[in-house]
PDB file of C-alpha atoms and ligand atoms in Angstrom:
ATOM      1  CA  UNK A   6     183.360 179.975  71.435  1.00  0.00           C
ATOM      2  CA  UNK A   7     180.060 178.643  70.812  1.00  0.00           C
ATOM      3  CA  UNK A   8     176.661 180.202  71.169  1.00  0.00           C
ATOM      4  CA  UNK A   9     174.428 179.302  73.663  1.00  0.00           C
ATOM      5  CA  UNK A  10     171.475 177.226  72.597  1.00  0.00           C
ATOM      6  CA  UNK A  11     168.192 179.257  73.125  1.00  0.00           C
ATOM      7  CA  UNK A  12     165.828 177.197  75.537  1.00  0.00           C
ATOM      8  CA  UNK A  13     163.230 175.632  73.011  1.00  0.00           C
ATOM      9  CA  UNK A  14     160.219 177.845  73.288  1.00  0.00           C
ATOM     10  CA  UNK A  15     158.070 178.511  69.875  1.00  0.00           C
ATOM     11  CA  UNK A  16     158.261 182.446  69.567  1.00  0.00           C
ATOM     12  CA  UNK A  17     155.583 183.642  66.538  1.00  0.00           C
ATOM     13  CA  UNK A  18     158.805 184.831  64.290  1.00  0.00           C
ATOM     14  CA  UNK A  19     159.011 181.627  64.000  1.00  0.00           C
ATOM     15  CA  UNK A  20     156.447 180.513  61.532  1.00  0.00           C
ATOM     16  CA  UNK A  21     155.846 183.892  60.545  1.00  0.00           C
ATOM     17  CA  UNK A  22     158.373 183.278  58.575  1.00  0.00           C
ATOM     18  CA  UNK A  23     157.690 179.921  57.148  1.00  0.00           C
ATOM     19  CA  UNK A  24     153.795 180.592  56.646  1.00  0.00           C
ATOM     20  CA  UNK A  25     153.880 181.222  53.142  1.00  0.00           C
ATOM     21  CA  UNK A  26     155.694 178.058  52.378  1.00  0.00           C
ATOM     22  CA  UNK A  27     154.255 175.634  54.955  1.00  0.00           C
ATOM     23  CA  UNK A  28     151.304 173.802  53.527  1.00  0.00           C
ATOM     24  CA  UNK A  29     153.451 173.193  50.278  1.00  0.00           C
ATOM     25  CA  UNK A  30     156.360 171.626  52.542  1.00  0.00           C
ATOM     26  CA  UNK A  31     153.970 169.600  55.039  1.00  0.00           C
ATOM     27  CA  UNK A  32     152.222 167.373  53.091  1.00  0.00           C
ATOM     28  CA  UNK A  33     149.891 169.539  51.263  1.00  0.00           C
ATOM     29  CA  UNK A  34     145.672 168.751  50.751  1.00  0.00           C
ATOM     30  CA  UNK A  35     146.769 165.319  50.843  1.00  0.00           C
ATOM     31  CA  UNK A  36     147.919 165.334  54.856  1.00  0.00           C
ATOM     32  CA  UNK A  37     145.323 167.587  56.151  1.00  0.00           C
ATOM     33  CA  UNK A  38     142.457 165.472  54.279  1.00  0.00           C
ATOM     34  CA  UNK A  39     143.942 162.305  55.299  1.00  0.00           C
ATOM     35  CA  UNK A  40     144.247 163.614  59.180  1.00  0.00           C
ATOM     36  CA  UNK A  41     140.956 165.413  58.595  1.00  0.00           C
ATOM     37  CA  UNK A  42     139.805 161.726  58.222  1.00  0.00           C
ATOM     38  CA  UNK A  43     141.301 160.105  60.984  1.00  0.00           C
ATOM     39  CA  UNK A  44     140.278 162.476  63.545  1.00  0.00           C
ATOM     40  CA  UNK A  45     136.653 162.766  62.052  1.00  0.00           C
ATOM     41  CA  UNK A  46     135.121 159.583  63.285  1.00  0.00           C
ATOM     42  CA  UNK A  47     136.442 160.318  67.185  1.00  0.00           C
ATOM     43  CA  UNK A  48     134.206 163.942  67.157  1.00  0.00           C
ATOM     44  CA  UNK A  49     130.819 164.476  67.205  1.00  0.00           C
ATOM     45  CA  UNK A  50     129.589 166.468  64.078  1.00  0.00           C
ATOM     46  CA  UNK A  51     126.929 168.026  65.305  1.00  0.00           C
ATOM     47  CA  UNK A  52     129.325 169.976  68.013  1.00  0.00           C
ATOM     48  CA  UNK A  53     131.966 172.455  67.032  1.00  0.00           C
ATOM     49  CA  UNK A  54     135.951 172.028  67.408  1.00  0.00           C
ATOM     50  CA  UNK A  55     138.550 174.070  68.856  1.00  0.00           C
ATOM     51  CA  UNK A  56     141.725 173.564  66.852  1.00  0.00           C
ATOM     52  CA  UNK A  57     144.487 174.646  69.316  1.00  0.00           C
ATOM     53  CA  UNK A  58     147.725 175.459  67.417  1.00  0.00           C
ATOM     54  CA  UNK A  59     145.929 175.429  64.170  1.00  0.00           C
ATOM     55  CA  UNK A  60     148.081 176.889  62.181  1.00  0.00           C
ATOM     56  CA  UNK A  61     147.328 177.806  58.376  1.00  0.00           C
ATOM     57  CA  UNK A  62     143.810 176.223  59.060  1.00  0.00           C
ATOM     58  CA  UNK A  63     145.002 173.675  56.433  1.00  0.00           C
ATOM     59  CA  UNK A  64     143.928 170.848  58.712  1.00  0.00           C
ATOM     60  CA  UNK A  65     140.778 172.595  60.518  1.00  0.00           C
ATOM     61  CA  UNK A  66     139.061 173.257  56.527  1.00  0.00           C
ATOM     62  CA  UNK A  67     139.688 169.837  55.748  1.00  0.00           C
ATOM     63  CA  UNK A  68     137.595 168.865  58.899  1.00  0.00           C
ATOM     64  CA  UNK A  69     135.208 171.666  58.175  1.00  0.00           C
ATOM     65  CA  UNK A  70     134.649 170.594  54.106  1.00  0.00           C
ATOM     66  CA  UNK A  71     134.113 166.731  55.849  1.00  0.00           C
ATOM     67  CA  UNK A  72     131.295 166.687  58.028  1.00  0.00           C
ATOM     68  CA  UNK A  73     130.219 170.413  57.595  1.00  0.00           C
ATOM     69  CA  UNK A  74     131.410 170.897  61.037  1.00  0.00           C
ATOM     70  CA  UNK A  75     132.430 174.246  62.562  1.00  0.00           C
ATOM     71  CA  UNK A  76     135.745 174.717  63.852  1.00  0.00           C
ATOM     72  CA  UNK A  77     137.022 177.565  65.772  1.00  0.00           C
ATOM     73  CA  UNK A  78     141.032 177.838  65.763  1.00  0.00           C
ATOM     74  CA  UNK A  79     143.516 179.573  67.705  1.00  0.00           C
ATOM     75  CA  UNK A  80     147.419 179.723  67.384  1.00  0.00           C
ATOM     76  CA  UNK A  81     150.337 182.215  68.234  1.00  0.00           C
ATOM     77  CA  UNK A  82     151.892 182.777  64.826  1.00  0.00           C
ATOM     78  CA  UNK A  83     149.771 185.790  62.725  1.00  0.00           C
ATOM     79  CA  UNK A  84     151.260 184.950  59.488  1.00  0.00           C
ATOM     80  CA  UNK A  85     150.376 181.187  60.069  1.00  0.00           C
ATOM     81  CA  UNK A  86     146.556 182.444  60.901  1.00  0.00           C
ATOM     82  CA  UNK A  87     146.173 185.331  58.054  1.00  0.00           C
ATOM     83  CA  UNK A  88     146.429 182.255  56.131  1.00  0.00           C
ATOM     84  CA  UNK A  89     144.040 180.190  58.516  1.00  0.00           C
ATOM     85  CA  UNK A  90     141.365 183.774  58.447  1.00  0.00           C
ATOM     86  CA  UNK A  91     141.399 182.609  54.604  1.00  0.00           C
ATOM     87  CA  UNK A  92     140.064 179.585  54.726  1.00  0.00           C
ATOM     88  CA  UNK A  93     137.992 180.006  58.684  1.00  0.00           C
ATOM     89  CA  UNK A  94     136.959 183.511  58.780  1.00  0.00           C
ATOM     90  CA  UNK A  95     136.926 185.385  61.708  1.00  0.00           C
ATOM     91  CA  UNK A  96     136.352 181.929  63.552  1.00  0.00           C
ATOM     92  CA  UNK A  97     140.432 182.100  64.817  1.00  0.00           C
ATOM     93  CA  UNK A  98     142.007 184.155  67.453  1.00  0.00           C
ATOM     94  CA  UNK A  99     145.702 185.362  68.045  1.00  0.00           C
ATOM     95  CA  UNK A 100     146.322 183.225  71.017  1.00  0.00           C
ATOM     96  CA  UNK A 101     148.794 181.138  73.051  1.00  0.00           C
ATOM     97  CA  UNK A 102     147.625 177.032  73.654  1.00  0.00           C
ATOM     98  CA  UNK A 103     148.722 178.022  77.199  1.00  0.00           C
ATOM     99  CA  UNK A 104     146.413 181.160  77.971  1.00  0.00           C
ATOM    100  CA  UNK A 105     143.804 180.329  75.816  1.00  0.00           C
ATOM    101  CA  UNK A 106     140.771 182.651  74.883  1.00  0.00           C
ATOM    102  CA  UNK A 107     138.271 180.715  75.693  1.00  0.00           C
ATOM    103  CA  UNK A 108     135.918 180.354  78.538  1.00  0.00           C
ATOM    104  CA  UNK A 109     135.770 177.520  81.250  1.00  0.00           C
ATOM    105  CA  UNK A 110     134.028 174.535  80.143  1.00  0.00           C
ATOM    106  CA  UNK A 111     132.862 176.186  77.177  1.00  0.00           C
ATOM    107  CA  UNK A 112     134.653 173.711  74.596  1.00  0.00           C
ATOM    108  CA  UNK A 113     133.179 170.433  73.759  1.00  0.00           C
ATOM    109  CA  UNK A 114     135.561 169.005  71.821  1.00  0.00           C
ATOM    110  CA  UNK A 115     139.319 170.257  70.703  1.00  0.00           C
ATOM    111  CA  UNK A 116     141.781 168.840  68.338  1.00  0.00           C
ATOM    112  CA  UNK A 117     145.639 169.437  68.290  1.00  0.00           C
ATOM    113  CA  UNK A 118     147.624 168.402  65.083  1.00  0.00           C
ATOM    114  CA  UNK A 119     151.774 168.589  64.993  1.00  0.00           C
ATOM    115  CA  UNK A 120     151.599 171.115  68.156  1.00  0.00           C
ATOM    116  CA  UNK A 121     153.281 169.700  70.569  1.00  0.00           C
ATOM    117  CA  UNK A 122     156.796 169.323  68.827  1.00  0.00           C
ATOM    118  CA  UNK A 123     156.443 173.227  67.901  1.00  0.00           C
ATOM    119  CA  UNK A 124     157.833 173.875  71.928  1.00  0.00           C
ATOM    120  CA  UNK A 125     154.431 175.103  73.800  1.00  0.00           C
ATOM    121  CA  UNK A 126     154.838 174.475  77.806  1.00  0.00           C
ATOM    122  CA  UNK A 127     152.851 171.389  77.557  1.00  0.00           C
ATOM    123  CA  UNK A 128     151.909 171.850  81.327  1.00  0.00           C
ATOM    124  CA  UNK A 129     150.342 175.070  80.567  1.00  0.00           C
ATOM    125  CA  UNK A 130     148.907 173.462  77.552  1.00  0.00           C
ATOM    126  CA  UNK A 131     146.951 170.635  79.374  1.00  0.00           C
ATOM    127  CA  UNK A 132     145.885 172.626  82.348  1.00  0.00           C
ATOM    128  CA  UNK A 133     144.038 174.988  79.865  1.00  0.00           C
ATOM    129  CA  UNK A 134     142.860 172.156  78.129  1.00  0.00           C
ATOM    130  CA  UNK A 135     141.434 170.832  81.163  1.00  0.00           C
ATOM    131  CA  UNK A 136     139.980 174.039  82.075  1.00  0.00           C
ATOM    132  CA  UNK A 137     138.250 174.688  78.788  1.00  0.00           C
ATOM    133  CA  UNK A 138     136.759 171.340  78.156  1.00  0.00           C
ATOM    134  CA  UNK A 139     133.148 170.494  79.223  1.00  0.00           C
ATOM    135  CA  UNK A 140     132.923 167.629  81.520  1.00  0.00           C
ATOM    136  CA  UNK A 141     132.879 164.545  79.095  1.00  0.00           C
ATOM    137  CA  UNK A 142     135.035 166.649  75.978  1.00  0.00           C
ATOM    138  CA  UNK A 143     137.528 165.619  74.088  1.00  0.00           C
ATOM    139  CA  UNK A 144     140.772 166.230  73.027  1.00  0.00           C
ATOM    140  CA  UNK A 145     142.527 164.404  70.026  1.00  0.00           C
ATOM    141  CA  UNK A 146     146.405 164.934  69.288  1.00  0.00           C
ATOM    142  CA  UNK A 147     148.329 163.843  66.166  1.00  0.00           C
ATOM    143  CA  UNK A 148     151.925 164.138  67.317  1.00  0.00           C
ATOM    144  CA  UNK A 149     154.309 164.599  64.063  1.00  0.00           C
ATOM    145  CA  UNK A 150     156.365 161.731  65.460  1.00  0.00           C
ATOM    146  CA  UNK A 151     154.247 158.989  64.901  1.00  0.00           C
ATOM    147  CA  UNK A 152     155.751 155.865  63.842  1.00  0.00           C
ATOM    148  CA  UNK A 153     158.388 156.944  61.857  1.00  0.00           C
ATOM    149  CA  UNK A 154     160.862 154.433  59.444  1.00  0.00           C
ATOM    150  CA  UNK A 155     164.106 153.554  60.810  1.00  0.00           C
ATOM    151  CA  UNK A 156     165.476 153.050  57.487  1.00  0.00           C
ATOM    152  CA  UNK A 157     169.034 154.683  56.470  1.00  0.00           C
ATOM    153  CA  UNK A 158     167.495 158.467  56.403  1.00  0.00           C
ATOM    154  CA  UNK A 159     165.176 157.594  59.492  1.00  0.00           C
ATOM    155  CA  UNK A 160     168.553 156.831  61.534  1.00  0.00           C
ATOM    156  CA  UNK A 161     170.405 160.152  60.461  1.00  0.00           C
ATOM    157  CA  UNK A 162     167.098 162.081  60.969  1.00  0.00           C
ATOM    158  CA  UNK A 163     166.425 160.095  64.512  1.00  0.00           C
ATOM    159  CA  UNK A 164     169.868 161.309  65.614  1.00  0.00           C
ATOM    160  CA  UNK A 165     169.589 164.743  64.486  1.00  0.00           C
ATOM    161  CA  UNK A 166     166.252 165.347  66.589  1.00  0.00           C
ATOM    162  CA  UNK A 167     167.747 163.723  69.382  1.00  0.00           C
ATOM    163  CA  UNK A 168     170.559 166.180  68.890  1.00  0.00           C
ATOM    164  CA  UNK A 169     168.421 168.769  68.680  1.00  0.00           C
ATOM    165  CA  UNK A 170     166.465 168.092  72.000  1.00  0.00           C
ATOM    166  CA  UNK A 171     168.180 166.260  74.465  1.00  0.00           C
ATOM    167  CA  UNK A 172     165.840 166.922  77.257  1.00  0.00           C
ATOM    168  CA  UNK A 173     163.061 165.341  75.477  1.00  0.00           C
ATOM    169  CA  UNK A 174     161.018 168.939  75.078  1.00  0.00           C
ATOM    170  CA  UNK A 175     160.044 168.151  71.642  1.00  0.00           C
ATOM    171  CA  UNK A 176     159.051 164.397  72.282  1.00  0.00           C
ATOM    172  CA  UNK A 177     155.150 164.387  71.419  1.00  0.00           C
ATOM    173  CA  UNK A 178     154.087 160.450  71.701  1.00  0.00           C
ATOM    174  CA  UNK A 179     151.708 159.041  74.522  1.00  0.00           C
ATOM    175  CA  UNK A 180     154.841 158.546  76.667  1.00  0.00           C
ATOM    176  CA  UNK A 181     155.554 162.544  76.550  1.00  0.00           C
ATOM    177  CA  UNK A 182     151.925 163.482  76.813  1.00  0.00           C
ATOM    178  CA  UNK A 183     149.862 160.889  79.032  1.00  0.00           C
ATOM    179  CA  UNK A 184     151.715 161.770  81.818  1.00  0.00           C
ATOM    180  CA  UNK A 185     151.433 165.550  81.859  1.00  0.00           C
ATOM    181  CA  UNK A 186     147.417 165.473  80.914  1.00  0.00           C
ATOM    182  CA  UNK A 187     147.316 162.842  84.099  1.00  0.00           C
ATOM    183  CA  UNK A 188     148.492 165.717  86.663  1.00  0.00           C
ATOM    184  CA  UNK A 189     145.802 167.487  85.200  1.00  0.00           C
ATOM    185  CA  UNK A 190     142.948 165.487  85.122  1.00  0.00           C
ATOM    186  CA  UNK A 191     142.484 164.164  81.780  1.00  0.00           C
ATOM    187  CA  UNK A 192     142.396 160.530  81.072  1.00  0.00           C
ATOM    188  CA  UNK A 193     144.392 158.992  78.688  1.00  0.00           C
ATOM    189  CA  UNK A 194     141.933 156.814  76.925  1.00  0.00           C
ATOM    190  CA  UNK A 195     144.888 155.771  74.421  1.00  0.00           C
ATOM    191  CA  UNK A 196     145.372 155.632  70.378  1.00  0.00           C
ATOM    192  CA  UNK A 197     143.228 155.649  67.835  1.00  0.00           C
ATOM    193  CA  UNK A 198     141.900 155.859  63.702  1.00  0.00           C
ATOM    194  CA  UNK A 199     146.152 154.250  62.790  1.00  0.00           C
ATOM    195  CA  UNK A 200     146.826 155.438  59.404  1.00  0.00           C
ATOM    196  CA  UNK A 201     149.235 154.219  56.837  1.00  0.00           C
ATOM    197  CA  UNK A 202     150.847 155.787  54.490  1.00  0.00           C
ATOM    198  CA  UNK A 203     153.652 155.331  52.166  1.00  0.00           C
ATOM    199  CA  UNK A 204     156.407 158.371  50.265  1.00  0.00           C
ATOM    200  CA  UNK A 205     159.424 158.677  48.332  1.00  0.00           C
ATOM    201  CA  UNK A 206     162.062 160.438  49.112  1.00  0.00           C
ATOM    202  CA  UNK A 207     165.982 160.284  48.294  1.00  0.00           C
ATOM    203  CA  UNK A 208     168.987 160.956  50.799  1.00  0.00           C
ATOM    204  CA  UNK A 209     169.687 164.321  48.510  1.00  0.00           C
ATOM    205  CA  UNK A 210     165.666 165.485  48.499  1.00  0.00           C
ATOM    206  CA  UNK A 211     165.976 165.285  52.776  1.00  0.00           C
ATOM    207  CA  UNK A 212     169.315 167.240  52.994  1.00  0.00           C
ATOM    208  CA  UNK A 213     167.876 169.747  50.922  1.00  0.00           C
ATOM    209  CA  UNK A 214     164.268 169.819  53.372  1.00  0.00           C
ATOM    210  CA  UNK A 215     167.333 170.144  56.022  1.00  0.00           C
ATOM    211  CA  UNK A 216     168.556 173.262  54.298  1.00  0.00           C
ATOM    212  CA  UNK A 217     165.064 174.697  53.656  1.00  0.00           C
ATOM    213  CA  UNK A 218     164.823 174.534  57.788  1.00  0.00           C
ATOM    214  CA  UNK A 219     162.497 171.418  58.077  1.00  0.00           C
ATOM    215  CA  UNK A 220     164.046 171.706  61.756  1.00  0.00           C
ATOM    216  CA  UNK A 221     165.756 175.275  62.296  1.00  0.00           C
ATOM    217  CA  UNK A 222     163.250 176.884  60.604  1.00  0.00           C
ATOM    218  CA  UNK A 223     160.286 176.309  63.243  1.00  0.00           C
ATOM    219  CA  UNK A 224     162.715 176.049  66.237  1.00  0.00           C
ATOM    220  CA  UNK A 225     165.085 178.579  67.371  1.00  0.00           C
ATOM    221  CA  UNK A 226     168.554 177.342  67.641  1.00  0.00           C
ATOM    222  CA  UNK A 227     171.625 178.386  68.115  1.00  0.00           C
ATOM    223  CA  UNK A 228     174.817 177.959  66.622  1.00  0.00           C
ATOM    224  CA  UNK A 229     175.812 174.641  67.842  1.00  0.00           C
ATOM    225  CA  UNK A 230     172.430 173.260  66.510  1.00  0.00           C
ATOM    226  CA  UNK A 231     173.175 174.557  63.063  1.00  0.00           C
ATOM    227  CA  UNK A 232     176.395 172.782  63.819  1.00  0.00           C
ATOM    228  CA  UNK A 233     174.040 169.563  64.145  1.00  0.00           C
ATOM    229  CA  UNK A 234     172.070 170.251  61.123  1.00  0.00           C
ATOM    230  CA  UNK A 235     174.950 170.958  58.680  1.00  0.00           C
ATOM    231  CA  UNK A 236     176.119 167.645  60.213  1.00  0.00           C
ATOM    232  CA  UNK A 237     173.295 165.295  59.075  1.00  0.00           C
ATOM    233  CA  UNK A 238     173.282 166.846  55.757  1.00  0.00           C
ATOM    234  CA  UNK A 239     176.504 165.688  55.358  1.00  0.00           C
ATOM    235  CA  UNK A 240     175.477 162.139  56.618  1.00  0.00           C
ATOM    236  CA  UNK A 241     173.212 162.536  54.297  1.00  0.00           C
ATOM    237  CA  UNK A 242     174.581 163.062  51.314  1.00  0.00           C
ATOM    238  CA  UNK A 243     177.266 160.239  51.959  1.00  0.00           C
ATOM    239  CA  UNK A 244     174.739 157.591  52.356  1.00  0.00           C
ATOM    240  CA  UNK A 245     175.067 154.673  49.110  1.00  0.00           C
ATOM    241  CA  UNK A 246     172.971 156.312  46.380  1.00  0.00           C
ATOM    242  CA  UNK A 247     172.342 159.526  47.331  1.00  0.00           C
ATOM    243  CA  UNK A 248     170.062 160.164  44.305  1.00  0.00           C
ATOM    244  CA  UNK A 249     167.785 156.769  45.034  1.00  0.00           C
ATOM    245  CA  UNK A 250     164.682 157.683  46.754  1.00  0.00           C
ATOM    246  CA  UNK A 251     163.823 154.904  49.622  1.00  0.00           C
ATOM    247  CA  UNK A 252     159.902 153.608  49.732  1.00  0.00           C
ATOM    248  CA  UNK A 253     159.344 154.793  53.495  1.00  0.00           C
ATOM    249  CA  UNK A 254     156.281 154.037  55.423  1.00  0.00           C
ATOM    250  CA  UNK A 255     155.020 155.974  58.406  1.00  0.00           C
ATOM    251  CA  UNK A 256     152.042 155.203  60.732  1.00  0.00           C
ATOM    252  CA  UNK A 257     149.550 158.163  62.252  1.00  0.00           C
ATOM    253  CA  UNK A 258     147.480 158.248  65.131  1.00  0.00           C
ATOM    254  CA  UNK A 259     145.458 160.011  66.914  1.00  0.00           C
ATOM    255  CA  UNK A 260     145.882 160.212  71.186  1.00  0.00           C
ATOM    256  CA  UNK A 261     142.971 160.446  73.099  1.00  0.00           C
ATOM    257  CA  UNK A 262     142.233 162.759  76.321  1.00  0.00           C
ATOM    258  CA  UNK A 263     139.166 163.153  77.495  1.00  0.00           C
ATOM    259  CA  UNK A 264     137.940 165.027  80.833  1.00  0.00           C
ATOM    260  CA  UNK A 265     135.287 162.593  82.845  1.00  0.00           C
ATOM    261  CA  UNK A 266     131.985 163.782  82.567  1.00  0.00           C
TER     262      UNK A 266
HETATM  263  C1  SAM B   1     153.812 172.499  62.966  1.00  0.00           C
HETATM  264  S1  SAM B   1     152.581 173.749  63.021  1.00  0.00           S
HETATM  265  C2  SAM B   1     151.071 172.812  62.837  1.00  0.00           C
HETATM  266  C3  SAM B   1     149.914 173.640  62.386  1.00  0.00           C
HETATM  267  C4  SAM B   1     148.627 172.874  62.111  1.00  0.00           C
HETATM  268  N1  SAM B   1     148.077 172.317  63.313  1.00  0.00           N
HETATM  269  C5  SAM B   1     148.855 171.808  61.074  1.00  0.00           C
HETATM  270  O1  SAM B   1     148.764 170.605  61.387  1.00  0.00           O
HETATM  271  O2  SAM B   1     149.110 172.164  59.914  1.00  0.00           O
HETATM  272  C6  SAM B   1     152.569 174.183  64.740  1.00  0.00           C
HETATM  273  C7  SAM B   1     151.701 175.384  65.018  1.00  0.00           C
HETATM  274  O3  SAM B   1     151.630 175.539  66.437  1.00  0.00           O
HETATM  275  C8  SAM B   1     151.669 176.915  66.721  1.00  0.00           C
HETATM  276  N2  SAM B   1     152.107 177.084  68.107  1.00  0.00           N
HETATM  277  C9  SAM B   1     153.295 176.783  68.646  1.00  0.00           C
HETATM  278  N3  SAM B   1     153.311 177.091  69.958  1.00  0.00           N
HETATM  279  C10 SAM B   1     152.089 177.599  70.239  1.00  0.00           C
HETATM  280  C11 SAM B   1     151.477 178.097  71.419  1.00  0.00           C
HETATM  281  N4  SAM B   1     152.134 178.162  72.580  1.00  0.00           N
HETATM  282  N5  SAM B   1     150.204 178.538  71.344  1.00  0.00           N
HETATM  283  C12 SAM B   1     149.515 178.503  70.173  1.00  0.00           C
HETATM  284  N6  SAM B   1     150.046 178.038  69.016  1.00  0.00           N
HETATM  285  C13 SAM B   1     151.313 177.597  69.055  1.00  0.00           C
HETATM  286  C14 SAM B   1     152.640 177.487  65.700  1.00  0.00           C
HETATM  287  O4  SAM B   1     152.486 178.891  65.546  1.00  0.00           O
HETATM  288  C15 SAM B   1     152.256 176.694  64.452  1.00  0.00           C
HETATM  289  O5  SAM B   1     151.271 177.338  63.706  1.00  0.00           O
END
């Protein structure tokens, strides 16, 4: 008999427990400066951010170090913000994206990065968003999706996430999003600040990501998704060359909301 599979709803436990380790496993400096930059240009300096979902403030310093901007952040995990209170201060807040802290048209601008894919009820997520927002704010996402390589690994990977959420809860592209921020008044004003970049990695290196919970360890699953998991490892593994890492290229971009002035 199989286990049921959990509804996919981001709970705190679950990067509590993959705080310490995150910024290491993510991309490091290198993604939050390189995101840091693409977002920059799209927000005005002199006016301060609210990074919703902002995790181990990896992403909101980088910003801050840039322009010398202030950023406020707020996110649901405590062990992902005792890391973010290291590098903000007491500028973040326990706090879901869906019932956020913040008073009505208070917020200027407000950045997302890699949120939506975490689970938040992105309904509740863009009606707040629309509440907190001064007429004429901004709010820029970075799904985690992006443009992603369909190379050997991207089809085993591709599969596994479509495994993983067959409903589409996960999906975090414009198709996903533009809709929802619609019913809610935001305008979709489309992408932006495309970024490039290029990374190694071997059929062997991803299984073991796979095992280190690259997916089950920031979404609660069940048994049958384990099931899944175990399953592209294996695909994995029997690819030609296991040990060869593959040149992959991935595009970023930034999606733009904004709430009519
Ligand atoms: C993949 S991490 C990204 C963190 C950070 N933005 C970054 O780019 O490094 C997703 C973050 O969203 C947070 N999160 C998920 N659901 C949330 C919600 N409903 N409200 C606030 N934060 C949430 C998680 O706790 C986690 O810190």
């Amino acid at each position: 008999m199989t286990e049921a599979i959990r509804p996919y709803r981001t709970g705190p436990a679950e990067f509590d427990g993959i705080a310490p380790g995150y910024d290491e496993s993510r991309g490091g400096a290198a993604r939050a400066d390189g995101f840091a930059e693409q977002l920059s240009p799209l927000l005005d300096p002199a006016l301060p951010v609210l990074d919703i979902g902002v995790g181990t403030g990896i992403v909101a310093a980088a910003l801050t170090r840039r322009d010398r901007r202030t950023v406020f952040g707020v996110d649901l995990s405590p062990g992902m913000l005792a890391l973010a209170r290291g590098r903000l201060g007491p500028r973040v807040a326990v706090g879901d994206a869906g019932r956020l802290p913040v008073r009505t048209a208070s917020v200027p601008q407000a950045v997302s990065t890699w949120l939506f894919h975490a689970g938040p009820d992105r309904t509740a997520v863009f009606r707040e968003v629309a509440r907190v927002l001064r007429p004429g704010g901004r709010y820029l996402v970075i799904p985690v999706r992006g443009r992603r390589p369909v190379d050997d690994i991207g089809r085993v990977v591709n599969a596994l996430e479509d495994r993983l959420d067959p409903a589409g809860a996960r999906q975090d592209g414009p198709e996903a999003l533009a809709p929802v921020a619609a019913a809610h008044g935001l305008v979709y004003e489309g992408t932006a600040s495309e970024r490039r970049t290029t990374f190694e990695v071997s059929p062997r290196h991803m299984a073991r990501s796979l095992s280190g919970g690259l997916f089950t360890g920031a979404w609660p699953v069940g048994r049958e998704d384990t099931r899944f998991v175990d399953e592209a490892r294996e695909r994995l593994l029997a690819l030609p060359e296991p040990d060869r890492p593959r040149v992959r290229e991935m595009t970023d971009f930034v999606m733009v909301f904004s709430r009519a002035a």
